[in-house]
Every structure is written in C-alpha cells, then in structure tokens.
Amino acid sequence: MDERSGIIFHQLLRAHRNAHMTALAQRGVGDIGSPHLLVALSHYPDDPAQAPTQKELADRLHIAPPTIAASLKCLERQGYVARRTDERDSRRNRISITRKGRDVLDLGMEAFQQVDNAMFRGFTSEEVALVQAFHRRMLENLYQIGGGKDADCPPPPAIPHERKCDPC
C-alpha cells in the first residue's frame, strides 16, 4: 500500500471536521464541541428512564469515559443535555438531550448534510455506497488492532485548534 494513503486519509478527516465546524459556525451554532454526542443521544427515547448512562454512551461511541465526561459537562453547561439520577441506582446518572439540544442538533444536521453533499459532489450513488462500505470495513479493521476505546493504547493527541469548553 502507498505510504501516503494514511496521510491523505488524515487530511481528509481534518478537512471534513473543519468543514463541519465552519458550517456550524455559519448557522450560529459553532459552540457545539461534541455534536456526535447530541446525535447519539437523539436516538434514545425522551423517557429519562430509557436514557443511557455515561458509561453506556462511552461504550456505544467507542470513546473513553473521561473524554465523554468532559464533553458532557460542557454540553450540560450549554443546556444541550441534562443528567438525571437513575431511579433504580442513585450512583448512576442518565444522560438525555434537552429541547435546546434537539433544536441545535437540527441546525447541526443541516450543516452536516451540506458538507456531505459538497464532499460527494460528482459521485454516483453507487460510488457513495462503496465509499461508505469501505469506511465501515476500515473502522472494523482498526477496532480489531486497538483502534477502539477498550484498547491498551494512549488517547489520541489533542487537536491544537479544537474548541475547548472554556466559553461555556
């Protein structure tokens, strides 16, 4: 395999993330530091008893619990998520998306769709499906060699220009 393919893939991921952040900022919601968490939470019922715990959310997203904790703290301060004590186990909190979180997520989804449409401009629907299938397969391959959150490897380095939670 060409050794530059990893570099190109890294550049693609960085450009994709930057395009998303630009599109979010254009809609006035550039303060969402972790839109993927809002997306994941939006798939759960509004019933607080069925909302995921922090650990369940970390497991589902393959993200280390301390990373989830920091992101949720910021989203909670912004009013996008709420924590409620589990009725069956007071040591655990259930995390749910708020109305404000759903509203900002709607704007975010518009931004993501705009970016994806631009990214796949000129691709046929078959080509898009093929790229997605390759990405899923690559992701599974990486999980098998330590790319998942449960791996005994250090967390990825922080992105220097990544928005921190300070303005919250």
mmCIF file of C-alpha atoms in Angstrom:
data_model
loop_
_atom_site.group_PDB
_atom_site.id
_atom_site.type_symbol
_atom_site.label_atom_id
_atom_site.label_comp_id
_atom_site.label_asym_id
_atom_site.label_seq_id
_atom_site.Cartn_x
_atom_site.Cartn_y
_atom_site.Cartn_z
ATOM 1 C CA MET A 1 0.000 0.000 0.000
ATOM 2 C CA ASP A 2 1.192 3.511 -0.763
ATOM 3 C CA GLU A 3 2.503 5.041 2.469
ATOM 4 C CA ARG A 4 0.879 8.350 1.568
ATOM 5 C CA SER A 5 -2.649 6.915 1.775
ATOM 6 C CA GLY A 6 -2.596 7.346 5.564
ATOM 7 C CA ILE A 7 -1.573 10.973 5.181
ATOM 8 C CA ILE A 8 -4.294 11.608 2.619
ATOM 9 C CA PHE A 9 -6.855 9.949 4.891
ATOM 10 C CA HIS A 10 -5.732 12.115 7.819
ATOM 11 C CA GLN A 11 -6.029 15.229 5.642
ATOM 12 C CA LEU A 12 -9.500 14.122 4.554
ATOM 13 C CA LEU A 13 -10.640 13.673 8.151
ATOM 14 C CA ARG A 14 -9.210 17.041 9.188
ATOM 15 C CA ALA A 15 -10.783 18.848 6.217
ATOM 16 C CA HIS A 16 -14.116 17.123 6.885
ATOM 17 C CA ARG A 17 -14.082 18.197 10.537
ATOM 18 C CA ASN A 18 -13.057 21.764 9.653
ATOM 19 C CA ALA A 19 -15.817 21.994 7.029
ATOM 20 C CA HIS A 20 -18.347 20.815 9.622
ATOM 21 C CA MET A 21 -17.164 23.369 12.165
ATOM 22 C CA THR A 22 -17.353 26.137 9.535
ATOM 23 C CA ALA A 23 -20.872 25.110 8.504
ATOM 24 C CA LEU A 24 -21.963 25.002 12.171
ATOM 25 C CA ALA A 25 -20.493 28.453 12.806
ATOM 26 C CA GLN A 26 -22.320 29.829 9.751
ATOM 27 C CA ARG A 27 -25.570 28.716 11.369
ATOM 28 C CA GLY A 28 -24.676 30.308 14.691
ATOM 29 C CA VAL A 29 -24.092 27.017 16.488
ATOM 30 C CA GLY A 30 -20.323 26.819 16.344
ATOM 31 C CA ASP A 31 -20.192 26.317 20.101
ATOM 32 C CA ILE A 32 -21.168 22.652 19.877
ATOM 33 C CA GLY A 33 -17.938 20.964 20.815
ATOM 34 C CA SER A 34 -19.305 17.419 20.550
ATOM 35 C CA PRO A 35 -22.130 17.232 18.016
ATOM 36 C CA HIS A 36 -21.680 13.438 17.711
ATOM 37 C CA LEU A 37 -22.847 13.099 21.340
ATOM 38 C CA LEU A 38 -26.035 15.013 20.592
ATOM 39 C CA VAL A 39 -26.629 12.816 17.550
ATOM 40 C CA ALA A 40 -26.198 9.656 19.645
ATOM 41 C CA LEU A 41 -28.462 10.970 22.423
ATOM 42 C CA SER A 42 -31.160 11.971 19.926
ATOM 43 C CA HIS A 43 -31.672 8.277 19.074
ATOM 44 C CA TYR A 44 -32.870 7.464 22.600
ATOM 45 C CA PRO A 45 -36.496 7.917 23.710
ATOM 46 C CA ASP A 46 -37.350 11.082 25.649
ATOM 47 C CA ASP A 47 -38.165 8.936 28.669
ATOM 48 C CA PRO A 48 -35.394 9.630 31.250
ATOM 49 C CA ALA A 49 -35.601 6.013 32.469
ATOM 50 C CA GLN A 50 -34.523 4.841 28.993
ATOM 51 C CA ALA A 51 -31.741 7.404 28.566
ATOM 52 C CA PRO A 52 -28.208 5.975 28.512
ATOM 53 C CA THR A 53 -25.741 6.190 31.344
ATOM 54 C CA GLN A 54 -22.424 7.900 30.750
ATOM 55 C CA LYS A 55 -20.708 4.501 30.524
ATOM 56 C CA GLU A 56 -23.274 3.156 28.050
ATOM 57 C CA LEU A 57 -22.764 6.225 25.883
ATOM 58 C CA ALA A 58 -18.968 5.836 26.040
ATOM 59 C CA ASP A 59 -19.256 2.169 25.060
ATOM 60 C CA ARG A 60 -21.624 2.898 22.179
ATOM 61 C CA LEU A 61 -19.373 5.596 20.740
ATOM 62 C CA HIS A 62 -16.058 3.832 21.461
ATOM 63 C CA ILE A 63 -14.869 6.840 23.475
ATOM 64 C CA ALA A 64 -13.027 6.732 26.796
ATOM 65 C CA PRO A 65 -15.265 7.555 29.800
ATOM 66 C CA PRO A 66 -13.143 10.558 30.906
ATOM 67 C CA THR A 67 -13.473 12.058 27.419
ATOM 68 C CA ILE A 68 -17.249 11.571 27.494
ATOM 69 C CA ALA A 69 -17.391 13.095 30.984
ATOM 70 C CA ALA A 70 -15.605 16.277 29.890
ATOM 71 C CA SER A 71 -17.731 16.662 26.762
ATOM 72 C CA LEU A 72 -20.981 16.066 28.635
ATOM 73 C CA LYS A 73 -20.025 18.605 31.286
ATOM 74 C CA CYS A 74 -19.637 21.259 28.600
ATOM 75 C CA LEU A 75 -22.855 20.275 26.803
ATOM 76 C CA GLU A 76 -24.705 20.335 30.117
ATOM 77 C CA ARG A 77 -23.465 23.860 30.923
ATOM 78 C CA GLN A 78 -24.672 24.960 27.496
ATOM 79 C CA GLY A 79 -28.112 23.498 28.207
ATOM 80 C CA TYR A 80 -27.901 20.883 25.447
ATOM 81 C CA VAL A 81 -28.027 17.814 27.717
ATOM 82 C CA ALA A 82 -29.381 17.003 31.178
ATOM 83 C CA ARG A 83 -28.252 14.488 33.773
ATOM 84 C CA ARG A 84 -30.818 12.751 35.940
ATOM 85 C CA THR A 85 -30.176 10.308 38.738
ATOM 86 C CA ASP A 86 -31.133 6.763 37.789
ATOM 87 C CA GLU A 87 -34.275 5.831 39.712
ATOM 88 C CA ARG A 88 -33.017 2.265 40.220
ATOM 89 C CA ASP A 89 -29.404 3.110 41.097
ATOM 90 C CA SER A 90 -28.678 6.510 42.630
ATOM 91 C CA ARG A 91 -24.950 6.097 41.899
ATOM 92 C CA ARG A 92 -25.589 6.398 38.156
ATOM 93 C CA ASN A 93 -26.796 9.304 36.058
ATOM 94 C CA ARG A 94 -28.872 9.030 32.927
ATOM 95 C CA ILE A 95 -27.984 11.472 30.148
ATOM 96 C CA SER A 96 -30.639 12.914 27.851
ATOM 97 C CA ILE A 97 -30.779 15.573 25.185
ATOM 98 C CA THR A 98 -32.817 18.686 26.021
ATOM 99 C CA ARG A 99 -35.220 20.606 23.782
ATOM 100 C CA LYS A 100 -32.460 23.188 23.257
ATOM 101 C CA GLY A 101 -30.129 20.330 22.318
ATOM 102 C CA ARG A 102 -32.621 18.981 19.782
ATOM 103 C CA ASP A 103 -33.070 22.447 18.264
ATOM 104 C CA VAL A 104 -29.327 22.973 17.871
ATOM 105 C CA LEU A 105 -28.978 19.434 16.541
ATOM 106 C CA ASP A 106 -31.492 20.218 13.785
ATOM 107 C CA LEU A 107 -29.260 23.093 12.678
ATOM 108 C CA GLY A 108 -26.242 20.846 13.007
ATOM 109 C CA MET A 109 -27.772 18.142 10.846
ATOM 110 C CA GLU A 110 -28.415 20.735 8.121
ATOM 111 C CA ALA A 111 -24.740 21.699 8.322
ATOM 112 C CA PHE A 112 -23.594 18.071 8.166
ATOM 113 C CA GLN A 113 -25.812 17.398 5.156
ATOM 114 C CA GLN A 114 -24.435 20.462 3.380
ATOM 115 C CA VAL A 115 -20.865 19.291 3.974
ATOM 116 C CA ASP A 116 -21.603 15.714 2.920
ATOM 117 C CA ASN A 117 -23.341 16.909 -0.247
ATOM 118 C CA ALA A 118 -20.293 19.009 -1.118
ATOM 119 C CA MET A 119 -17.871 16.211 -0.253
ATOM 120 C CA PHE A 120 -19.645 13.697 -2.506
ATOM 121 C CA ARG A 121 -20.294 16.128 -5.355
ATOM 122 C CA GLY A 122 -19.746 14.295 -8.635
ATOM 123 C CA PHE A 123 -20.043 10.823 -7.069
ATOM 124 C CA THR A 124 -22.728 8.389 -8.189
ATOM 125 C CA SER A 125 -24.966 6.845 -5.531
ATOM 126 C CA GLU A 126 -23.156 3.543 -6.123
ATOM 127 C CA GLU A 127 -19.782 5.193 -5.506
ATOM 128 C CA VAL A 128 -21.047 6.787 -2.290
ATOM 129 C CA ALA A 129 -22.322 3.405 -1.071
ATOM 130 C CA LEU A 130 -18.978 1.815 -1.938
ATOM 131 C CA VAL A 131 -17.001 4.500 -0.051
ATOM 132 C CA GLN A 132 -19.256 4.037 2.991
ATOM 133 C CA ALA A 133 -18.793 0.272 2.866
ATOM 134 C CA PHE A 134 -15.018 0.704 2.688
ATOM 135 C CA HIS A 135 -15.086 3.098 5.650
ATOM 136 C CA ARG A 136 -17.122 0.654 7.756
ATOM 137 C CA ARG A 137 -14.722 -2.144 6.907
ATOM 138 C CA MET A 138 -11.677 0.006 7.690
ATOM 139 C CA LEU A 139 -13.237 1.023 11.010
ATOM 140 C CA GLU A 140 -13.842 -2.604 11.979
ATOM 141 C CA ASN A 141 -10.263 -3.484 10.999
ATOM 142 C CA LEU A 142 -8.934 -0.663 13.172
ATOM 143 C CA TYR A 143 -11.085 -1.712 16.135
ATOM 144 C CA GLN A 144 -9.538 -5.193 15.881
ATOM 145 C CA ILE A 145 -5.993 -3.860 16.205
ATOM 146 C CA GLY A 146 -6.564 -1.447 19.076
ATOM 147 C CA GLY A 147 -8.477 1.395 17.496
ATOM 148 C CA GLY A 148 -11.365 1.046 19.940
ATOM 149 C CA LYS A 149 -11.723 2.708 23.312
ATOM 150 C CA ASP A 150 -11.025 -0.545 25.165
ATOM 151 C CA ALA A 151 -7.545 -0.859 23.703
ATOM 152 C CA ASP A 152 -4.466 -0.506 25.872
ATOM 153 C CA CYS A 153 -3.137 2.455 23.985
ATOM 154 C CA PRO A 154 -2.789 6.129 24.859
ATOM 155 C CA PRO A 155 -5.553 8.503 23.790
ATOM 156 C CA PRO A 156 -5.013 10.409 20.557
ATOM 157 C CA PRO A 157 -3.232 13.755 20.923
ATOM 158 C CA ALA A 158 -5.395 16.835 21.389
ATOM 159 C CA ILE A 159 -6.104 18.864 18.276
ATOM 160 C CA PRO A 160 -4.460 22.265 18.910
ATOM 161 C CA HIS A 161 -7.256 24.368 17.378
ATOM 162 C CA GLU A 162 -10.076 22.286 18.827
ATOM 163 C CA ARG A 163 -12.664 24.398 20.645
ATOM 164 C CA LYS A 164 -12.386 23.861 24.368
ATOM 165 C CA CYS A 165 -15.183 24.262 26.851
ATOM 166 C CA ASP A 166 -13.838 27.479 28.425
ATOM 167 C CA PRO A 167 -16.526 29.744 26.880
ATOM 168 C CA CYS A 168 -19.301 27.593 28.389
#
